[in-house]
Coordinates of C-alpha atoms and ligand atoms in Angstrom, one line a residue:
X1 CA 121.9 89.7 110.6
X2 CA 119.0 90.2 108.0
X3 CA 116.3 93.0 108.0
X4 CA 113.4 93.4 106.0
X5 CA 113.0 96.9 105.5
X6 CA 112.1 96.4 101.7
X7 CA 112.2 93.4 99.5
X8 CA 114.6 94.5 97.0
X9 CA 117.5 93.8 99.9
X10 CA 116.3 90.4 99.1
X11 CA 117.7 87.6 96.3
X12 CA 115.1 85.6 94.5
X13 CA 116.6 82.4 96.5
X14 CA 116.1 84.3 99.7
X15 CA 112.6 85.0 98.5
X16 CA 112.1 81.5 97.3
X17 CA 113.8 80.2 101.2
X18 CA 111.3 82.2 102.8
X19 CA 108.1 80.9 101.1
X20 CA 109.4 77.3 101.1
X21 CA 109.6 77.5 104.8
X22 CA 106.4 79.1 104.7
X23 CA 104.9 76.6 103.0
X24 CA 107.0 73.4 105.3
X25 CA 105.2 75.0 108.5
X26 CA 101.5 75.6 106.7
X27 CA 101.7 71.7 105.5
X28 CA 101.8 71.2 108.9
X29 CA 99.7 73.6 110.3
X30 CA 96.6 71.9 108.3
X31 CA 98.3 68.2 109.6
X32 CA 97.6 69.7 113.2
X33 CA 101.6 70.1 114.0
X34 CA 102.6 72.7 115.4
X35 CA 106.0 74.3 114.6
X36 CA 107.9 75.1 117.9
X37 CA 111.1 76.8 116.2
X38 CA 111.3 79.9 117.8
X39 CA 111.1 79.0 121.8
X40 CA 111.9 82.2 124.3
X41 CA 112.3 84.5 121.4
X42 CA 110.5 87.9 121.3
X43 CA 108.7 89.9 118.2
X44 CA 108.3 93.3 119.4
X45 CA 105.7 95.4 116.9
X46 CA 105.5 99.2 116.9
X47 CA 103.0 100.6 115.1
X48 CA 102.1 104.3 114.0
X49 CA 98.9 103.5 112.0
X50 CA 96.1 100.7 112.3
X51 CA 96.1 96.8 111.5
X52 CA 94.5 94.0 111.9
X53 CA 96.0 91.2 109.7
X54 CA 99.4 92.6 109.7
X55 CA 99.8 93.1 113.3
X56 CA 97.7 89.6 115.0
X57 CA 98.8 87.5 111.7
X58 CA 102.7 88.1 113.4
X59 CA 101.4 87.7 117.0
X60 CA 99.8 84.7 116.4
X61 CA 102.5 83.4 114.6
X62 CA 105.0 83.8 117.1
X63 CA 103.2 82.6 119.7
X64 CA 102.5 79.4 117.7
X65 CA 106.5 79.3 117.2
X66 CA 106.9 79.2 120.4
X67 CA 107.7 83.0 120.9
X68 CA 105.8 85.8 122.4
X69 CA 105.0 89.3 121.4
X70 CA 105.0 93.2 122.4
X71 CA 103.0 95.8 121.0
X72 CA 103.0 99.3 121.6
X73 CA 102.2 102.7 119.4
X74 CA 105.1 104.5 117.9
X75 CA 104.1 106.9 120.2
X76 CA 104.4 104.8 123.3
X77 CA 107.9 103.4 122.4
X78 CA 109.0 107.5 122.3
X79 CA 109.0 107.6 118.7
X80 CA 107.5 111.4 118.6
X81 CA 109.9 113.2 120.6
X82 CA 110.5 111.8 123.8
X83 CA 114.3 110.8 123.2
X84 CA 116.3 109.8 120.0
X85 CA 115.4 107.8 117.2
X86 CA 118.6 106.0 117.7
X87 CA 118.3 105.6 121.5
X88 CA 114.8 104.1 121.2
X89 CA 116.0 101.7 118.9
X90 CA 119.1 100.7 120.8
X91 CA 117.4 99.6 123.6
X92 CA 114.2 97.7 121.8
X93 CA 116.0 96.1 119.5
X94 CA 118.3 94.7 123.0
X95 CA 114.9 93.1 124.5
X96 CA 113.7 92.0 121.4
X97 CA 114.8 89.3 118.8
X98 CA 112.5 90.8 116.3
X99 CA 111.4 94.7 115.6
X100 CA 108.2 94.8 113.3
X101 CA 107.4 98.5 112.6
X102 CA 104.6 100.2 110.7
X103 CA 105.3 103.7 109.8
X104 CA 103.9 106.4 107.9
X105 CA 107.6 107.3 106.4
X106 CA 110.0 104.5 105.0
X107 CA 112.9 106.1 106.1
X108 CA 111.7 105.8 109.9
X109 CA 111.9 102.1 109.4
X110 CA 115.3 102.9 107.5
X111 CA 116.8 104.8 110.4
X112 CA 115.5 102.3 112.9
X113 CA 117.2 99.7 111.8
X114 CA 120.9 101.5 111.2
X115 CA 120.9 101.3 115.0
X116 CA 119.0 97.9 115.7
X117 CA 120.9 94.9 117.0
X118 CA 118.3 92.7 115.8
X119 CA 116.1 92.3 112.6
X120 CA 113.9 95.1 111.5
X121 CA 110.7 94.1 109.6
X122 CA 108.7 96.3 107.1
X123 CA 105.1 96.0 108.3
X124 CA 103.9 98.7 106.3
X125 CA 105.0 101.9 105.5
X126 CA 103.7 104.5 103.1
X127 CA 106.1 103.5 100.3
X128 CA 106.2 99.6 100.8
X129 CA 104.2 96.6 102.4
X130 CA 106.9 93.4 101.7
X131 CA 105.1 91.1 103.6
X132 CA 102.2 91.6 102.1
X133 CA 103.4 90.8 98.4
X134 CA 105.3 87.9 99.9
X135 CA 102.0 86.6 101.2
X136 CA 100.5 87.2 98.0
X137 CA 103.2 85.5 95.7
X138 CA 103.3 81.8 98.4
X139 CA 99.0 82.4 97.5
X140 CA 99.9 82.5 93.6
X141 CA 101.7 79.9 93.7
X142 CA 99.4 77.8 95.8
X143 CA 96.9 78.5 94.0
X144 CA 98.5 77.8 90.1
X145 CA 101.2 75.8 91.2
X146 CA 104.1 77.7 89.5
X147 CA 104.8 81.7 89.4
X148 CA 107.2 82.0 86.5
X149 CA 105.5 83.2 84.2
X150 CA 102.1 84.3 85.6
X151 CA 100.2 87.2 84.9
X152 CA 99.1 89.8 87.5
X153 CA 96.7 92.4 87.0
X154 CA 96.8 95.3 89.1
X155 CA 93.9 97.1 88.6
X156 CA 93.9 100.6 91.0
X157 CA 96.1 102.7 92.8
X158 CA 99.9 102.5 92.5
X159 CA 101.0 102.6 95.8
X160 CA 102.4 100.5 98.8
X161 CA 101.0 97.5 97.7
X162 CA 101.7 97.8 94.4
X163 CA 105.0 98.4 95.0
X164 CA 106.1 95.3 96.6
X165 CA 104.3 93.5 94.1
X166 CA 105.7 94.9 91.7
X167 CA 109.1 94.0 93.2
X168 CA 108.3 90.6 93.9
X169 CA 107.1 90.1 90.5
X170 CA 110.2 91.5 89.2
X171 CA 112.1 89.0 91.2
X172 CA 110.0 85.7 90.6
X173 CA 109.1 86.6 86.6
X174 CA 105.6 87.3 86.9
X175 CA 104.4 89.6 84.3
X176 CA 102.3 92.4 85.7
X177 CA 100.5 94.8 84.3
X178 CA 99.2 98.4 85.9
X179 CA 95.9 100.4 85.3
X180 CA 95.5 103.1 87.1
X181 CA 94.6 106.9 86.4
X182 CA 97.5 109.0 85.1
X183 CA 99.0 110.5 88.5
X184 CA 98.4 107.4 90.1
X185 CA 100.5 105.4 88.2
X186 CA 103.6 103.0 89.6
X187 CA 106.5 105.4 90.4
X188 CA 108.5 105.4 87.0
X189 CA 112.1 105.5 89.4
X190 CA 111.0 102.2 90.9
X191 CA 109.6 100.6 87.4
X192 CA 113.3 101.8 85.8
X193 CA 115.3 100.5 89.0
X194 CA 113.4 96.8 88.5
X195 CA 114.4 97.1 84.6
X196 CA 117.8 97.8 85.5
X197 CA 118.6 95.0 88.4
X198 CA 116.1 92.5 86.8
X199 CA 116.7 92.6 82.9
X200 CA 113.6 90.3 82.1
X201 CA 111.2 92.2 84.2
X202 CA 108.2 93.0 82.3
X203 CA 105.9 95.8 84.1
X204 CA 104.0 97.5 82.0
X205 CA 100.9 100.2 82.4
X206 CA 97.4 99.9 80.7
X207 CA 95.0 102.7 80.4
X208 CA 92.4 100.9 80.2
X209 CA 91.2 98.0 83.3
X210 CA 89.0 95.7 80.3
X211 CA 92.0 95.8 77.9
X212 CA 94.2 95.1 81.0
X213 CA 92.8 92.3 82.5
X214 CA 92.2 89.8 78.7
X215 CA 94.7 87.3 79.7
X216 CA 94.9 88.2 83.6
X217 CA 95.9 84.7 85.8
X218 CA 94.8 87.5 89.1
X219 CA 93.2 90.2 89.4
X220 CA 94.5 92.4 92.0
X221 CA 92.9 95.9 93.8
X222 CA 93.4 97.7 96.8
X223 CA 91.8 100.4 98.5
X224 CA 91.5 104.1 96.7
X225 CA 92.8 105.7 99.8
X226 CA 95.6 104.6 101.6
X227 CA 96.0 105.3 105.6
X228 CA 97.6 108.8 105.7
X229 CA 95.4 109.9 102.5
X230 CA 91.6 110.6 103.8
X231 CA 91.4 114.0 103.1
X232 CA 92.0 113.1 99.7
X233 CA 88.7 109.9 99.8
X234 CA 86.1 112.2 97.6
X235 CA 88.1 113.0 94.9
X236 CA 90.1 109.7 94.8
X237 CA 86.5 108.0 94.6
X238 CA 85.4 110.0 91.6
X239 CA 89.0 109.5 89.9
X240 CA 89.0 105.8 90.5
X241 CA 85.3 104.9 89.5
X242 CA 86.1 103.5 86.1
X243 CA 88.4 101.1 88.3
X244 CA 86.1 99.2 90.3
X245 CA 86.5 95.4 89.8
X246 CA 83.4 94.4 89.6
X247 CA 81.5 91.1 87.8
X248 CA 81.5 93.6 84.3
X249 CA 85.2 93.9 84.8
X250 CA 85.8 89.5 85.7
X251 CA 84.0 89.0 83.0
X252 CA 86.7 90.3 80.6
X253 CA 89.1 88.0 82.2
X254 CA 90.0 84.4 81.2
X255 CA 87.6 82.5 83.3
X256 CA 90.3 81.0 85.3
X257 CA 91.6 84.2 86.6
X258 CA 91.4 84.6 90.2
X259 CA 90.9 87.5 92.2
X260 CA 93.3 89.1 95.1
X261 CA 92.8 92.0 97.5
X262 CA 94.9 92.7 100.6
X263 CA 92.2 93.8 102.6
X264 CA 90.9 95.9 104.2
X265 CA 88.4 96.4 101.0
X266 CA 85.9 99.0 100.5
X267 CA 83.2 96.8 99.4
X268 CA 81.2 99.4 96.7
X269 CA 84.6 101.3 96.3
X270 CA 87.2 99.6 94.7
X271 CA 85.4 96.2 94.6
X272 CA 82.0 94.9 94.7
X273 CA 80.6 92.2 96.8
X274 CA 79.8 90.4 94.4
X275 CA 83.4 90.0 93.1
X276 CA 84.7 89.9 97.2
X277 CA 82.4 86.9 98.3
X278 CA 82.4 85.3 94.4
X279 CA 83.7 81.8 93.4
X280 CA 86.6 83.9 92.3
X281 CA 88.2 85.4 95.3
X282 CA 91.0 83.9 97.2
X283 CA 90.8 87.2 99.3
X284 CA 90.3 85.1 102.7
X285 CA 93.0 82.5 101.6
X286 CA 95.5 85.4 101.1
X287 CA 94.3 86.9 104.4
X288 CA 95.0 83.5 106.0
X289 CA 98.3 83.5 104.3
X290 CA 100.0 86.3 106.3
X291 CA 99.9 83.7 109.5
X292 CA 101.7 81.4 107.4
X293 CA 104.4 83.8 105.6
X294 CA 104.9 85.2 108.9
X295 CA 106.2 82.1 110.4
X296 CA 108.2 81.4 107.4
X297 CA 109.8 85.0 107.3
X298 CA 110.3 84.9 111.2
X299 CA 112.0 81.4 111.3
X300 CA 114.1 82.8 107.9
X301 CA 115.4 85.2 110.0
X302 CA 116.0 83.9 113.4
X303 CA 116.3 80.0 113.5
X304 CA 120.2 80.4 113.5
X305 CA 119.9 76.5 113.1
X306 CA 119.2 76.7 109.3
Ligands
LIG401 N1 96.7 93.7 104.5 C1 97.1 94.3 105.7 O1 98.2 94.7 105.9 O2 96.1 94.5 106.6 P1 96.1 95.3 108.0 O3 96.3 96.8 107.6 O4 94.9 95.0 108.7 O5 97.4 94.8 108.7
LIG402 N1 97.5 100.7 100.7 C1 96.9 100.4 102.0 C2 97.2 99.0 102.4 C3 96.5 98.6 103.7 C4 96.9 97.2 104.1 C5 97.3 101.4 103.0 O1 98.5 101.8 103.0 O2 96.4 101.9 103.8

């Protein structure tokens, strides 16, 4: 049994097996077929913070599979206190084929799944969002045709998100580059553990967002302020101002660089809309994307038939 508490408990082929499945079921999708591999089987989601991509992007995928789907808070499932960690888990992970959880700590995800007879996904948590960059690499390579070898700009703050991209590029030899302000930087432990397990890994940091993004293939932001982080908005805002990507910024890219976002944006924070609704943006395709990766991580995981 597999989990997906964090993509470096991944190999590049299992990375590369998820997205070609991924990409098998989307062919099809757009064909009008659907995909029935997951009949009877049940994704349960528990959430502690808000979603809207992460959370309907998995219902409606397994539905679509043939599945259904639970969702309940973190508090309703008795994650705050009513009974064990362990005891909650136990008896989930026994209705569910699936456990998607989105946590404010990492190690609750972690914990969760020491005791969970059935796969445990990451859908979020402060430290990591692995479905997300997974999403994000199938929409590079849709969208160029190959990753090895790509360049990806990450212009903002160095968190979740960054993260698991960072990983991910690590793992499928995209270079990427980091500008962010100095505190806000990719963690330096992660940066020297993807040097370490991935010898070729280039990740590198660059003060400046115009010097950063010259030979950029995507530009990528995400929001200044991360779930869990409000009180910290004004001065984040003011800190990450030089960041914006914005049509001044683009325009120090190659002309064929695209731009990615996550979403939710902050339309006049950390991007324009200008740059959001521009020829440019394969924001909406990469929103799209999470159905599709979904499906491809979900059947990855449970059709015991591959
Ligand atoms: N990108 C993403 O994870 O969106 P949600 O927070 O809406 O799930
Ligand atoms: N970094 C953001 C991502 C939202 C999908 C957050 O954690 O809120």
């Amino acid at each position: 049994m597999r989990h997906l508490r964090t993509l470096l408990e991944l190999s590049t082929t299992d990375v590369e097996e998820i997205l070609k499945i991924a990409k098998e079921i989307k062919g099809k999708f757009k064909a009008g077929e659907r995909t029935v591999a997951l009949p009877g089987r049940v994704l349960t989601q528990v959430f502690e913070k808000p979603s809207l991509r992460t959370r309907t992007s998995f219902e409606a995928a397994i539905i679509q599979l043939g599945g259904s789907s639970i969702f309940m808070s973190c508090k309703d499932a008795g994650l705050e206190g009513r009974e064990a960690l362990g005891d909650v888990s136990r008896v989930l992970s026994s209705y569910s084929d699936a456990v998607a959880m989105r946590t404010f700590s990492q190690q609750l995800i972690e914990d969760f799944a020491s005791f969970s007879s059935c796969p445990v996904i990451n859908a979020l948590s402060d430290d990591r969002h692995p479905c997300q960059a997974l999403t994000d690499v199938l929409t590079i390579d849709e969208t160029f045709g190959r990753l090895n070898g790509r360049r990806l700009v990450y212009v903002g703050d160095g968190n979740n998100v960054a993260a698991s991209l960072a990983i991910a590029s690590a793992m499928l030899n995209i270079s990427m580059a980091v500008s962010a302000p100095e505190g806000y930087r990719l963690n330096a432990g992660l940066i020297a553990e993807l040097q370490r397990k991935y010898p070729g890994c280039d990740i590198t940091h660059i003060d400046d967002p115009r010097v950063a993004v010259k030979d950029a293939d995507v530009v990528y932001t995400d929001v200044w302020t991360s779930m869990g982080q409000e009180t910290e908005a004004k001065q984040r805002e003011q800190l990450f101002a030089p960041f914006q990507v914005n049509a001044a910024l683009l325009a120090a890219a190659p002309d064929s660089c695209r731009f990615m976002h996550d979403l939710p944006a902050h339309r006049g924070k950390e991007v324009t809309d200008e740059v959001m609704d521009g020829p440019k943006s394969i924001a909406f395709q990469q929103a799209e994307n999470r159905m599709h990766l979904a499906k491809g991580l979900l059947v990855w995981l449970l059709d015991r038939r591959r």
